[in-house]
Amino acid sequence: MSGFDTVIRGGSVVTPGGSFTGDVGIKGEKISALGASLDAGGARVIDAAGHHVIPGVLDVHVHLELPFCGTVSSDDYRSGTRAAARGGVTTVIDFAIPSATGSLAEAADAWMKKAEGKSMIDYTFHICITRYKEHRDQIEGMVKRGFTTFKEFMIYESEGWQSDDAALFGTLEKMKEHGAMLLVHAESSRVLDAL
């Protein structure tokens, strides 16, 4: 017995160090070996001869079923992740945006509900902080749930999403405290208005 659940056999395996013709041994959901002529034992074997075997792509900025400016983005979790999978994307990170009165946890739960039963690949969310004074004490709980990336917007005041400099500074301090990361939609509404 090989210890593998699946062996992808004889493909052009693409790695950070280059490509080689060989096998990929998989145990559970993890690649556990790369090499030539791996012992498949009782594992399922996928013949990849003549094909490239590439690492899965992570798309870190998608908008699926996003309500915005009176409309909703065209792809939902079924159509968007189906297209992603066909392009080699194995994981997407969408943006969970709180409602006008919602908490960060409610935003994550709402986006989770949009994806459940529809997504064809793995997914997670950047949690959007739209009302810093209300949301700042919720950041730690979201990190404990496994959400370690957050987003703030310097524009979209009409949507109720805009953060000012004090909010951005406060959030950055919270990110440092909890070992998380902040993504910033960095545009100046005043410059945009002037233009």
Short mmCIF file of N, CA and C in Angstrom, two decimals:
data_model
loop_
_atom_site.label_atom_id
_atom_site.label_comp_id
_atom_site.label_asym_id
_atom_site.label_seq_id
_atom_site.Cartn_x
_atom_site.Cartn_y
_atom_site.Cartn_z
N MET A 1 0.85 -1.19 0.00
CA MET A 1 0.00 0.00 0.00
C MET A 1 0.88 1.23 0.00
N SER A 2 0.57 2.20 -0.84
CA SER A 2 1.42 3.38 -1.03
C SER A 2 1.24 4.45 0.03
N GLY A 3 0.09 4.50 0.64
CA GLY A 3 -0.18 5.59 1.56
C GLY A 3 -0.82 6.78 0.88
N PHE A 4 -0.96 6.72 -0.44
CA PHE A 4 -1.63 7.79 -1.19
C PHE A 4 -3.09 7.43 -1.41
N ASP A 5 -3.93 8.44 -1.46
CA ASP A 5 -5.32 8.25 -1.88
C ASP A 5 -5.43 8.35 -3.40
N THR A 6 -4.61 9.25 -3.97
CA THR A 6 -4.63 9.50 -5.41
C THR A 6 -3.20 9.72 -5.89
N VAL A 7 -2.91 9.20 -7.07
CA VAL A 7 -1.64 9.50 -7.73
C VAL A 7 -1.97 10.03 -9.12
N ILE A 8 -1.47 11.22 -9.40
CA ILE A 8 -1.59 11.81 -10.74
C ILE A 8 -0.32 11.41 -11.47
N ARG A 9 -0.48 10.59 -12.51
CA ARG A 9 0.65 9.90 -13.12
C ARG A 9 1.09 10.51 -14.45
N GLY A 10 2.40 10.76 -14.58
CA GLY A 10 3.03 11.03 -15.87
C GLY A 10 2.76 12.37 -16.51
N GLY A 11 2.32 13.36 -15.75
CA GLY A 11 2.06 14.67 -16.33
C GLY A 11 3.29 15.56 -16.29
N SER A 12 3.20 16.70 -16.95
CA SER A 12 4.23 17.73 -16.84
C SER A 12 3.89 18.54 -15.60
N VAL A 13 4.54 18.23 -14.49
CA VAL A 13 4.22 18.80 -13.19
C VAL A 13 4.93 20.15 -13.05
N VAL A 14 4.14 21.21 -12.83
CA VAL A 14 4.67 22.56 -12.71
C VAL A 14 4.82 22.90 -11.23
N THR A 15 6.04 23.27 -10.84
CA THR A 15 6.33 23.64 -9.45
C THR A 15 7.03 25.00 -9.44
N PRO A 16 7.19 25.62 -8.27
CA PRO A 16 7.94 26.89 -8.22
C PRO A 16 9.38 26.77 -8.72
N GLY A 17 9.93 25.55 -8.64
CA GLY A 17 11.31 25.34 -9.08
C GLY A 17 11.44 24.95 -10.54
N GLY A 18 10.33 24.82 -11.26
CA GLY A 18 10.38 24.41 -12.66
C GLY A 18 9.41 23.27 -12.91
N SER A 19 9.51 22.69 -14.08
CA SER A 19 8.61 21.59 -14.47
C SER A 19 9.39 20.30 -14.63
N PHE A 20 8.72 19.19 -14.39
CA PHE A 20 9.31 17.88 -14.64
C PHE A 20 8.18 16.93 -15.02
N THR A 21 8.53 15.87 -15.74
CA THR A 21 7.54 14.84 -16.07
C THR A 21 7.58 13.82 -14.96
N GLY A 22 6.44 13.63 -14.31
CA GLY A 22 6.42 12.70 -13.20
C GLY A 22 5.05 12.60 -12.56
N ASP A 23 5.05 12.26 -11.28
CA ASP A 23 3.83 11.95 -10.56
C ASP A 23 3.63 12.88 -9.37
N VAL A 24 2.36 12.99 -8.98
CA VAL A 24 1.99 13.73 -7.78
C VAL A 24 1.22 12.76 -6.89
N GLY A 25 1.71 12.56 -5.66
CA GLY A 25 1.01 11.70 -4.71
C GLY A 25 0.20 12.55 -3.74
N ILE A 26 -1.08 12.21 -3.58
CA ILE A 26 -2.00 12.99 -2.74
C ILE A 26 -2.54 12.12 -1.63
N LYS A 27 -2.50 12.64 -0.42
CA LYS A 27 -3.08 11.97 0.76
C LYS A 27 -4.06 12.94 1.38
N GLY A 28 -5.33 12.55 1.47
CA GLY A 28 -6.36 13.46 1.95
C GLY A 28 -6.53 14.57 0.92
N GLU A 29 -6.34 15.80 1.36
CA GLU A 29 -6.42 16.94 0.44
C GLU A 29 -5.07 17.61 0.24
N LYS A 30 -3.98 16.89 0.59
CA LYS A 30 -2.66 17.50 0.51
C LYS A 30 -1.74 16.71 -0.40
N ILE A 31 -0.91 17.44 -1.13
CA ILE A 31 0.14 16.80 -1.91
C ILE A 31 1.17 16.30 -0.91
N SER A 32 1.47 15.01 -0.96
CA SER A 32 2.42 14.46 0.00
C SER A 32 3.72 14.00 -0.65
N ALA A 33 3.74 13.91 -1.99
CA ALA A 33 4.98 13.51 -2.66
C ALA A 33 4.95 13.93 -4.12
N LEU A 34 6.13 14.28 -4.62
CA LEU A 34 6.36 14.52 -6.04
C LEU A 34 7.50 13.61 -6.44
N GLY A 35 7.42 13.02 -7.61
CA GLY A 35 8.53 12.18 -8.05
C GLY A 35 8.20 11.42 -9.31
N ALA A 36 9.14 10.56 -9.68
CA ALA A 36 8.97 9.72 -10.86
C ALA A 36 8.52 8.34 -10.40
N SER A 37 7.53 7.80 -11.04
CA SER A 37 7.05 6.43 -10.79
C SER A 37 6.73 6.19 -9.31
N LEU A 38 5.92 7.07 -8.72
CA LEU A 38 5.50 6.86 -7.33
C LEU A 38 4.69 5.57 -7.23
N ASP A 39 4.84 4.86 -6.11
CA ASP A 39 4.09 3.62 -5.88
C ASP A 39 2.63 3.97 -5.59
N ALA A 40 1.75 3.61 -6.50
CA ALA A 40 0.33 3.93 -6.34
C ALA A 40 -0.37 2.99 -5.38
N GLY A 41 0.15 1.79 -5.21
CA GLY A 41 -0.52 0.82 -4.35
C GLY A 41 -1.98 0.70 -4.74
N GLY A 42 -2.88 0.89 -3.78
CA GLY A 42 -4.32 0.82 -4.06
C GLY A 42 -4.94 2.17 -4.33
N ALA A 43 -4.12 3.19 -4.56
CA ALA A 43 -4.64 4.54 -4.77
C ALA A 43 -5.32 4.67 -6.13
N ARG A 44 -6.22 5.61 -6.22
CA ARG A 44 -6.82 5.96 -7.51
C ARG A 44 -5.72 6.62 -8.34
N VAL A 45 -5.60 6.22 -9.60
CA VAL A 45 -4.58 6.76 -10.49
C VAL A 45 -5.25 7.57 -11.59
N ILE A 46 -4.75 8.79 -11.77
CA ILE A 46 -5.23 9.66 -12.85
C ILE A 46 -4.10 9.78 -13.86
N ASP A 47 -4.36 9.37 -15.09
CA ASP A 47 -3.35 9.45 -16.15
C ASP A 47 -3.29 10.88 -16.67
N ALA A 48 -2.16 11.55 -16.44
CA ALA A 48 -2.00 12.94 -16.87
C ALA A 48 -0.99 13.06 -18.01
N ALA A 49 -0.62 11.95 -18.63
CA ALA A 49 0.35 11.99 -19.72
C ALA A 49 -0.12 12.96 -20.80
N GLY A 50 0.77 13.83 -21.23
CA GLY A 50 0.44 14.80 -22.26
C GLY A 50 -0.27 16.04 -21.73
N HIS A 51 -0.42 16.14 -20.41
CA HIS A 51 -1.10 17.28 -19.81
C HIS A 51 -0.20 17.97 -18.78
N HIS A 52 -0.48 19.23 -18.55
CA HIS A 52 0.20 19.97 -17.48
C HIS A 52 -0.56 19.75 -16.18
N VAL A 53 0.16 19.57 -15.10
CA VAL A 53 -0.42 19.48 -13.76
C VAL A 53 0.07 20.73 -13.03
N ILE A 54 -0.86 21.66 -12.79
CA ILE A 54 -0.46 22.95 -12.22
C ILE A 54 -1.03 23.10 -10.81
N PRO A 55 -0.37 23.92 -9.99
CA PRO A 55 -0.94 24.20 -8.66
C PRO A 55 -2.25 24.95 -8.82
N GLY A 56 -3.13 24.78 -7.88
CA GLY A 56 -4.39 25.52 -7.89
C GLY A 56 -4.14 27.01 -7.69
N VAL A 57 -4.93 27.81 -8.37
CA VAL A 57 -4.79 29.26 -8.29
C VAL A 57 -5.72 29.80 -7.20
N LEU A 58 -5.24 30.76 -6.45
CA LEU A 58 -6.02 31.44 -5.43
C LEU A 58 -6.36 32.83 -5.95
N ASP A 59 -7.65 33.10 -6.15
CA ASP A 59 -8.08 34.44 -6.58
C ASP A 59 -8.53 35.19 -5.34
N VAL A 60 -7.76 36.20 -4.94
CA VAL A 60 -7.97 36.87 -3.66
C VAL A 60 -8.89 38.08 -3.74
N HIS A 61 -9.49 38.34 -4.93
CA HIS A 61 -10.34 39.52 -5.05
C HIS A 61 -11.48 39.22 -6.02
N VAL A 62 -12.58 38.72 -5.48
CA VAL A 62 -13.76 38.45 -6.31
C VAL A 62 -14.97 39.13 -5.69
N HIS A 63 -15.98 39.38 -6.53
CA HIS A 63 -17.25 39.92 -6.06
C HIS A 63 -18.36 39.04 -6.62
N LEU A 64 -18.94 38.21 -5.77
CA LEU A 64 -20.01 37.31 -6.16
C LEU A 64 -21.28 37.72 -5.42
N GLU A 65 -22.35 37.93 -6.19
CA GLU A 65 -23.64 38.37 -5.62
C GLU A 65 -23.48 39.63 -4.78
N LEU A 66 -22.65 40.56 -5.23
CA LEU A 66 -22.40 41.79 -4.47
C LEU A 66 -23.46 42.83 -4.77
N PRO A 67 -24.24 43.22 -3.76
CA PRO A 67 -25.17 44.34 -3.97
C PRO A 67 -24.39 45.65 -3.95
N PHE A 68 -24.57 46.47 -5.01
CA PHE A 68 -23.77 47.68 -5.11
C PHE A 68 -24.50 48.70 -5.97
N CYS A 69 -24.68 49.89 -5.43
CA CYS A 69 -25.28 51.01 -6.16
C CYS A 69 -26.59 50.63 -6.84
N GLY A 70 -27.44 49.92 -6.15
CA GLY A 70 -28.76 49.59 -6.66
C GLY A 70 -28.82 48.40 -7.60
N THR A 71 -27.73 47.67 -7.76
CA THR A 71 -27.73 46.48 -8.59
C THR A 71 -26.96 45.37 -7.86
N VAL A 72 -26.81 44.23 -8.49
CA VAL A 72 -26.07 43.11 -7.90
C VAL A 72 -25.12 42.58 -8.97
N SER A 73 -23.88 42.28 -8.58
CA SER A 73 -22.92 41.76 -9.55
C SER A 73 -23.47 40.51 -10.23
N SER A 74 -23.09 40.30 -11.47
CA SER A 74 -23.77 39.31 -12.32
C SER A 74 -23.51 37.86 -11.92
N ASP A 75 -22.34 37.53 -11.41
CA ASP A 75 -22.05 36.14 -11.06
C ASP A 75 -22.46 35.83 -9.63
N ASP A 76 -23.11 34.67 -9.46
CA ASP A 76 -23.36 34.17 -8.11
C ASP A 76 -22.31 33.10 -7.81
N TYR A 77 -22.45 32.42 -6.70
CA TYR A 77 -21.44 31.43 -6.33
C TYR A 77 -21.41 30.23 -7.25
N ARG A 78 -22.51 29.89 -7.90
CA ARG A 78 -22.47 28.77 -8.84
C ARG A 78 -21.76 29.19 -10.13
N SER A 79 -22.22 30.25 -10.78
CA SER A 79 -21.62 30.62 -12.07
C SER A 79 -20.19 31.13 -11.90
N GLY A 80 -19.94 31.90 -10.85
CA GLY A 80 -18.61 32.47 -10.66
C GLY A 80 -17.56 31.42 -10.33
N THR A 81 -17.90 30.48 -9.46
CA THR A 81 -16.91 29.46 -9.08
C THR A 81 -16.78 28.40 -10.16
N ARG A 82 -17.82 28.20 -10.95
CA ARG A 82 -17.71 27.26 -12.08
C ARG A 82 -16.71 27.81 -13.10
N ALA A 83 -16.83 29.10 -13.40
CA ALA A 83 -15.89 29.74 -14.32
C ALA A 83 -14.48 29.72 -13.73
N ALA A 84 -14.37 29.97 -12.45
CA ALA A 84 -13.07 29.97 -11.79
C ALA A 84 -12.41 28.60 -11.90
N ALA A 85 -13.16 27.55 -11.60
CA ALA A 85 -12.62 26.18 -11.65
C ALA A 85 -12.12 25.84 -13.05
N ARG A 86 -12.86 26.27 -14.06
CA ARG A 86 -12.43 25.99 -15.44
C ARG A 86 -11.12 26.68 -15.78
N GLY A 87 -10.79 27.74 -15.05
CA GLY A 87 -9.53 28.44 -15.27
C GLY A 87 -8.42 28.02 -14.33
N GLY A 88 -8.64 26.98 -13.54
CA GLY A 88 -7.61 26.49 -12.63
C GLY A 88 -7.64 27.13 -11.25
N VAL A 89 -8.66 27.94 -10.97
CA VAL A 89 -8.78 28.56 -9.66
C VAL A 89 -9.42 27.56 -8.70
N THR A 90 -8.77 27.32 -7.57
CA THR A 90 -9.29 26.36 -6.59
C THR A 90 -9.86 27.02 -5.34
N THR A 91 -9.56 28.31 -5.15
CA THR A 91 -10.05 29.05 -3.99
C THR A 91 -10.30 30.50 -4.38
N VAL A 92 -11.42 31.05 -3.91
CA VAL A 92 -11.69 32.48 -4.09
C VAL A 92 -11.87 33.13 -2.73
N ILE A 93 -11.51 34.41 -2.68
CA ILE A 93 -11.77 35.20 -1.47
C ILE A 93 -12.66 36.37 -1.88
N ASP A 94 -13.87 36.35 -1.37
CA ASP A 94 -14.87 37.37 -1.63
C ASP A 94 -14.84 38.37 -0.47
N PHE A 95 -15.68 39.38 -0.55
CA PHE A 95 -15.73 40.43 0.46
C PHE A 95 -17.07 40.37 1.17
N ALA A 96 -17.06 40.08 2.47
CA ALA A 96 -18.28 40.05 3.27
C ALA A 96 -18.51 41.45 3.83
N ILE A 97 -19.57 42.09 3.32
CA ILE A 97 -19.84 43.49 3.66
C ILE A 97 -21.07 43.57 4.55
N PRO A 98 -20.94 44.16 5.74
CA PRO A 98 -22.08 44.26 6.64
C PRO A 98 -23.22 45.10 6.05
N SER A 99 -24.43 44.76 6.45
CA SER A 99 -25.57 45.60 6.10
C SER A 99 -25.45 46.92 6.86
N ALA A 100 -26.36 47.83 6.63
CA ALA A 100 -26.30 49.16 7.23
C ALA A 100 -26.25 49.12 8.76
N THR A 101 -26.80 48.07 9.35
CA THR A 101 -26.79 47.97 10.81
C THR A 101 -26.13 46.68 11.30
N GLY A 102 -25.58 45.90 10.37
CA GLY A 102 -25.09 44.57 10.71
C GLY A 102 -23.70 44.53 11.32
N SER A 103 -23.46 43.44 12.03
CA SER A 103 -22.16 43.19 12.64
C SER A 103 -21.25 42.49 11.63
N LEU A 104 -19.98 42.36 12.00
CA LEU A 104 -19.04 41.63 11.15
C LEU A 104 -19.42 40.16 11.08
N ALA A 105 -19.86 39.59 12.19
CA ALA A 105 -20.27 38.18 12.20
C ALA A 105 -21.49 37.96 11.31
N GLU A 106 -22.43 38.88 11.36
CA GLU A 106 -23.62 38.77 10.48
C GLU A 106 -23.23 38.85 9.02
N ALA A 107 -22.26 39.69 8.70
CA ALA A 107 -21.79 39.79 7.31
C ALA A 107 -21.18 38.46 6.86
N ALA A 108 -20.31 37.89 7.70
CA ALA A 108 -19.69 36.61 7.35
C ALA A 108 -20.76 35.53 7.18
N ASP A 109 -21.72 35.50 8.08
CA ASP A 109 -22.79 34.49 7.99
C ASP A 109 -23.63 34.67 6.74
N ALA A 110 -23.93 35.92 6.38
CA ALA A 110 -24.73 36.19 5.19
C ALA A 110 -24.00 35.75 3.93
N TRP A 111 -22.70 36.03 3.84
CA TRP A 111 -21.94 35.63 2.66
C TRP A 111 -21.76 34.12 2.64
N MET A 112 -21.59 33.50 3.80
CA MET A 112 -21.47 32.04 3.87
C MET A 112 -22.75 31.40 3.31
N LYS A 113 -23.88 31.97 3.66
CA LYS A 113 -25.16 31.45 3.18
C LYS A 113 -25.27 31.56 1.66
N LYS A 114 -24.74 32.66 1.08
CA LYS A 114 -24.76 32.82 -0.37
C LYS A 114 -23.97 31.71 -1.07
N ALA A 115 -22.89 31.27 -0.43
CA ALA A 115 -21.98 30.30 -1.05
C ALA A 115 -22.39 28.85 -0.81
N GLU A 116 -23.01 28.58 0.33
CA GLU A 116 -23.32 27.19 0.69
C GLU A 116 -24.19 26.52 -0.35
N GLY A 117 -23.76 25.33 -0.75
CA GLY A 117 -24.52 24.55 -1.71
C GLY A 117 -24.37 25.01 -3.15
N LYS A 118 -23.68 26.12 -3.38
CA LYS A 118 -23.48 26.62 -4.74
C LYS A 118 -22.03 26.55 -5.19
N SER A 119 -21.11 26.86 -4.27
CA SER A 119 -19.71 26.98 -4.66
C SER A 119 -19.14 25.63 -5.09
N MET A 120 -18.39 25.66 -6.17
CA MET A 120 -17.77 24.45 -6.70
C MET A 120 -16.30 24.35 -6.30
N ILE A 121 -15.80 25.36 -5.59
CA ILE A 121 -14.42 25.38 -5.12
C ILE A 121 -14.39 25.92 -3.69
N ASP A 122 -13.21 25.97 -3.11
CA ASP A 122 -13.07 26.51 -1.76
C ASP A 122 -13.26 28.02 -1.78
N TYR A 123 -13.67 28.57 -0.64
CA TYR A 123 -13.89 30.01 -0.55
C TYR A 123 -13.71 30.47 0.88
N THR A 124 -13.40 31.75 1.01
CA THR A 124 -13.39 32.43 2.29
C THR A 124 -13.68 33.90 2.02
N PHE A 125 -13.56 34.75 3.04
CA PHE A 125 -13.96 36.14 2.90
C PHE A 125 -12.97 37.09 3.56
N HIS A 126 -12.78 38.24 2.92
CA HIS A 126 -12.21 39.40 3.59
C HIS A 126 -13.41 40.06 4.28
N ILE A 127 -13.28 40.39 5.54
CA ILE A 127 -14.38 40.98 6.29
C ILE A 127 -14.26 42.51 6.20
N CYS A 128 -15.31 43.15 5.71
CA CYS A 128 -15.27 44.60 5.49
C CYS A 128 -15.72 45.36 6.73
N ILE A 129 -14.90 46.30 7.12
CA ILE A 129 -15.19 47.17 8.26
C ILE A 129 -15.75 48.46 7.69
N THR A 130 -17.03 48.67 7.90
CA THR A 130 -17.70 49.84 7.32
C THR A 130 -18.10 50.88 8.37
N ARG A 131 -18.12 50.47 9.63
CA ARG A 131 -18.43 51.39 10.73
C ARG A 131 -17.46 51.09 11.87
N TYR A 132 -16.27 51.69 11.79
CA TYR A 132 -15.18 51.33 12.69
C TYR A 132 -15.57 51.37 14.16
N LYS A 133 -16.25 52.41 14.61
CA LYS A 133 -16.56 52.53 16.03
C LYS A 133 -17.40 51.35 16.52
N GLU A 134 -18.29 50.85 15.67
CA GLU A 134 -19.09 49.68 16.04
C GLU A 134 -18.34 48.37 15.82
N HIS A 135 -17.52 48.32 14.79
CA HIS A 135 -16.91 47.06 14.39
C HIS A 135 -15.57 46.75 15.06
N ARG A 136 -14.90 47.77 15.61
CA ARG A 136 -13.54 47.56 16.11
C ARG A 136 -13.44 46.45 17.15
N ASP A 137 -14.42 46.37 18.03
CA ASP A 137 -14.36 45.34 19.08
C ASP A 137 -14.84 43.98 18.59
N GLN A 138 -15.24 43.89 17.34
CA GLN A 138 -15.67 42.61 16.76
C GLN A 138 -14.54 41.93 15.99
N ILE A 139 -13.46 42.65 15.75
CA ILE A 139 -12.34 42.13 14.94
C ILE A 139 -11.75 40.88 15.58
N GLU A 140 -11.50 40.91 16.88
CA GLU A 140 -10.89 39.77 17.55
C GLU A 140 -11.73 38.50 17.37
N GLY A 141 -13.04 38.63 17.50
CA GLY A 141 -13.91 37.46 17.32
C GLY A 141 -13.85 36.90 15.92
N MET A 142 -13.70 37.77 14.93
CA MET A 142 -13.61 37.31 13.55
C MET A 142 -12.28 36.57 13.32
N VAL A 143 -11.20 37.09 13.91
CA VAL A 143 -9.91 36.40 13.80
C VAL A 143 -10.01 35.02 14.45
N LYS A 144 -10.66 34.94 15.59
CA LYS A 144 -10.83 33.64 16.26
C LYS A 144 -11.65 32.67 15.40
N ARG A 145 -12.56 33.20 14.58
CA ARG A 145 -13.33 32.36 13.65
C ARG A 145 -12.51 31.93 12.44
N GLY A 146 -11.33 32.52 12.26
CA GLY A 146 -10.47 32.15 11.14
C GLY A 146 -10.40 33.17 10.03
N PHE A 147 -11.07 34.31 10.19
CA PHE A 147 -11.01 35.37 9.20
C PHE A 147 -9.89 36.33 9.60
N THR A 148 -8.81 36.36 8.82
CA THR A 148 -7.64 37.13 9.22
C THR A 148 -7.33 38.28 8.26
N THR A 149 -8.19 38.50 7.27
CA THR A 149 -8.02 39.65 6.39
C THR A 149 -9.29 40.49 6.42
N PHE A 150 -9.07 41.79 6.44
CA PHE A 150 -10.17 42.75 6.56
C PHE A 150 -10.01 43.81 5.46
N LYS A 151 -11.08 44.56 5.22
CA LYS A 151 -11.04 45.57 4.16
C LYS A 151 -11.74 46.82 4.65
N GLU A 152 -11.16 47.98 4.29
CA GLU A 152 -11.81 49.26 4.50
C GLU A 152 -11.74 50.06 3.21
N PHE A 153 -12.72 50.94 3.04
CA PHE A 153 -12.86 51.74 1.83
C PHE A 153 -12.64 53.21 2.16
N MET A 154 -11.88 53.89 1.32
CA MET A 154 -11.71 55.33 1.47
C MET A 154 -12.76 56.09 0.67
N ILE A 155 -13.58 55.38 -0.11
CA ILE A 155 -14.68 55.99 -0.86
C ILE A 155 -15.96 55.21 -0.59
N TYR A 156 -16.98 55.45 -1.38
CA TYR A 156 -18.30 54.81 -1.25
C TYR A 156 -19.07 55.30 -0.03
N GLU A 157 -18.97 56.59 0.24
CA GLU A 157 -19.75 57.18 1.34
C GLU A 157 -21.25 56.94 1.13
N SER A 158 -21.71 57.04 -0.13
CA SER A 158 -23.15 56.87 -0.40
C SER A 158 -23.63 55.46 -0.08
N GLU A 159 -22.73 54.49 -0.10
CA GLU A 159 -23.08 53.12 0.26
C GLU A 159 -22.96 52.87 1.77
N GLY A 160 -22.40 53.85 2.48
CA GLY A 160 -22.18 53.70 3.92
C GLY A 160 -20.93 52.91 4.25
N TRP A 161 -19.98 52.85 3.32
CA TRP A 161 -18.79 52.02 3.51
C TRP A 161 -17.54 52.82 3.82
N GLN A 162 -17.56 54.13 3.68
CA GLN A 162 -16.34 54.94 3.74
C GLN A 162 -15.76 55.03 5.16
N SER A 163 -14.44 54.83 5.23
CA SER A 163 -13.70 55.01 6.48
C SER A 163 -12.82 56.24 6.36
N ASP A 164 -12.70 56.99 7.45
CA ASP A 164 -11.80 58.15 7.44
C ASP A 164 -10.42 57.73 7.96
N ASP A 165 -9.51 58.69 8.00
CA ASP A 165 -8.14 58.39 8.41
C ASP A 165 -8.06 57.82 9.83
N ALA A 166 -8.88 58.35 10.72
CA ALA A 166 -8.87 57.86 12.11
C ALA A 166 -9.30 56.40 12.16
N ALA A 167 -10.32 56.04 11.38
CA ALA A 167 -10.77 54.65 11.35
C ALA A 167 -9.69 53.74 10.77
N LEU A 168 -9.07 54.19 9.69
CA LEU A 168 -8.00 53.39 9.09
C LEU A 168 -6.85 53.19 10.08
N PHE A 169 -6.47 54.25 10.77
CA PHE A 169 -5.40 54.14 11.76
C PHE A 169 -5.79 53.17 12.87
N GLY A 170 -7.00 53.33 13.39
CA GLY A 170 -7.47 52.44 14.46
C GLY A 170 -7.51 50.99 14.01
N THR A 171 -7.96 50.76 12.79
CA THR A 171 -8.01 49.39 12.28
C THR A 171 -6.61 48.81 12.13
N LEU A 172 -5.68 49.61 11.63
CA LEU A 172 -4.31 49.12 11.50
C LEU A 172 -3.73 48.72 12.86
N GLU A 173 -4.04 49.49 13.89
CA GLU A 173 -3.60 49.12 15.24
C GLU A 173 -4.22 47.80 15.68
N LYS A 174 -5.50 47.59 15.36
CA LYS A 174 -6.17 46.32 15.69
C LYS A 174 -5.56 45.16 14.90
N MET A 175 -5.19 45.41 13.64
CA MET A 175 -4.57 44.36 12.83
C MET A 175 -3.26 43.91 13.47
N LYS A 176 -2.47 44.88 13.92
CA LYS A 176 -1.21 44.56 14.58
C LYS A 176 -1.47 43.75 15.85
N GLU A 177 -2.45 44.17 16.62
CA GLU A 177 -2.78 43.50 17.89
C GLU A 177 -3.18 42.05 17.68
N HIS A 178 -3.90 41.77 16.59
CA HIS A 178 -4.46 40.42 16.39
C HIS A 178 -3.75 39.63 15.28
N GLY A 179 -2.66 40.16 14.74
CA GLY A 179 -1.92 39.44 13.71
C GLY A 179 -2.71 39.27 12.42
N ALA A 180 -3.52 40.27 12.08
CA ALA A 180 -4.35 40.21 10.89
C ALA A 180 -3.83 41.19 9.84
N MET A 181 -4.50 41.25 8.68
CA MET A 181 -4.07 42.11 7.59
C MET A 181 -5.24 42.97 7.12
N LEU A 182 -4.93 44.22 6.80
CA LEU A 182 -5.94 45.14 6.29
C LEU A 182 -5.69 45.42 4.82
N LEU A 183 -6.73 45.26 4.00
CA LEU A 183 -6.71 45.69 2.61
C LEU A 183 -7.44 47.02 2.57
N VAL A 184 -6.93 47.96 1.78
CA VAL A 184 -7.54 49.28 1.72
C VAL A 184 -7.90 49.60 0.27
N HIS A 185 -9.16 49.96 0.06
CA HIS A 185 -9.56 50.51 -1.23
C HIS A 185 -9.16 51.97 -1.16
N ALA A 186 -8.02 52.29 -1.76
CA ALA A 186 -7.38 53.58 -1.56
C ALA A 186 -7.66 54.53 -2.73
N GLU A 187 -8.70 55.31 -2.59
CA GLU A 187 -9.01 56.37 -3.55
C GLU A 187 -9.44 57.59 -2.74
N SER A 188 -9.19 58.75 -3.29
CA SER A 188 -9.61 59.97 -2.63
C SER A 188 -10.93 60.43 -3.23
N SER A 189 -11.97 60.45 -2.40
CA SER A 189 -13.27 60.90 -2.91
C SER A 189 -13.21 62.37 -3.32
N ARG A 190 -12.41 63.19 -2.65
CA ARG A 190 -12.30 64.59 -3.01
C ARG A 190 -11.64 64.79 -4.37
N VAL A 191 -10.61 64.00 -4.64
CA VAL A 191 -9.96 64.09 -5.95
C VAL A 191 -10.90 63.58 -7.03
N LEU A 192 -11.58 62.47 -6.75
CA LEU A 192 -12.54 61.94 -7.73
C LEU A 192 -13.64 62.96 -8.02
N ASP A 193 -14.15 63.60 -6.98
CA ASP A 193 -15.18 64.62 -7.18
C ASP A 193 -14.65 65.79 -8.00
N ALA A 194 -13.41 66.18 -7.74
CA ALA A 194 -12.80 67.30 -8.47
C ALA A 194 -12.63 66.97 -9.95
N LEU A 195 -12.37 65.70 -10.24
CA LEU A 195 -12.16 65.28 -11.63
C LEU A 195 -13.48 65.04 -12.34
#
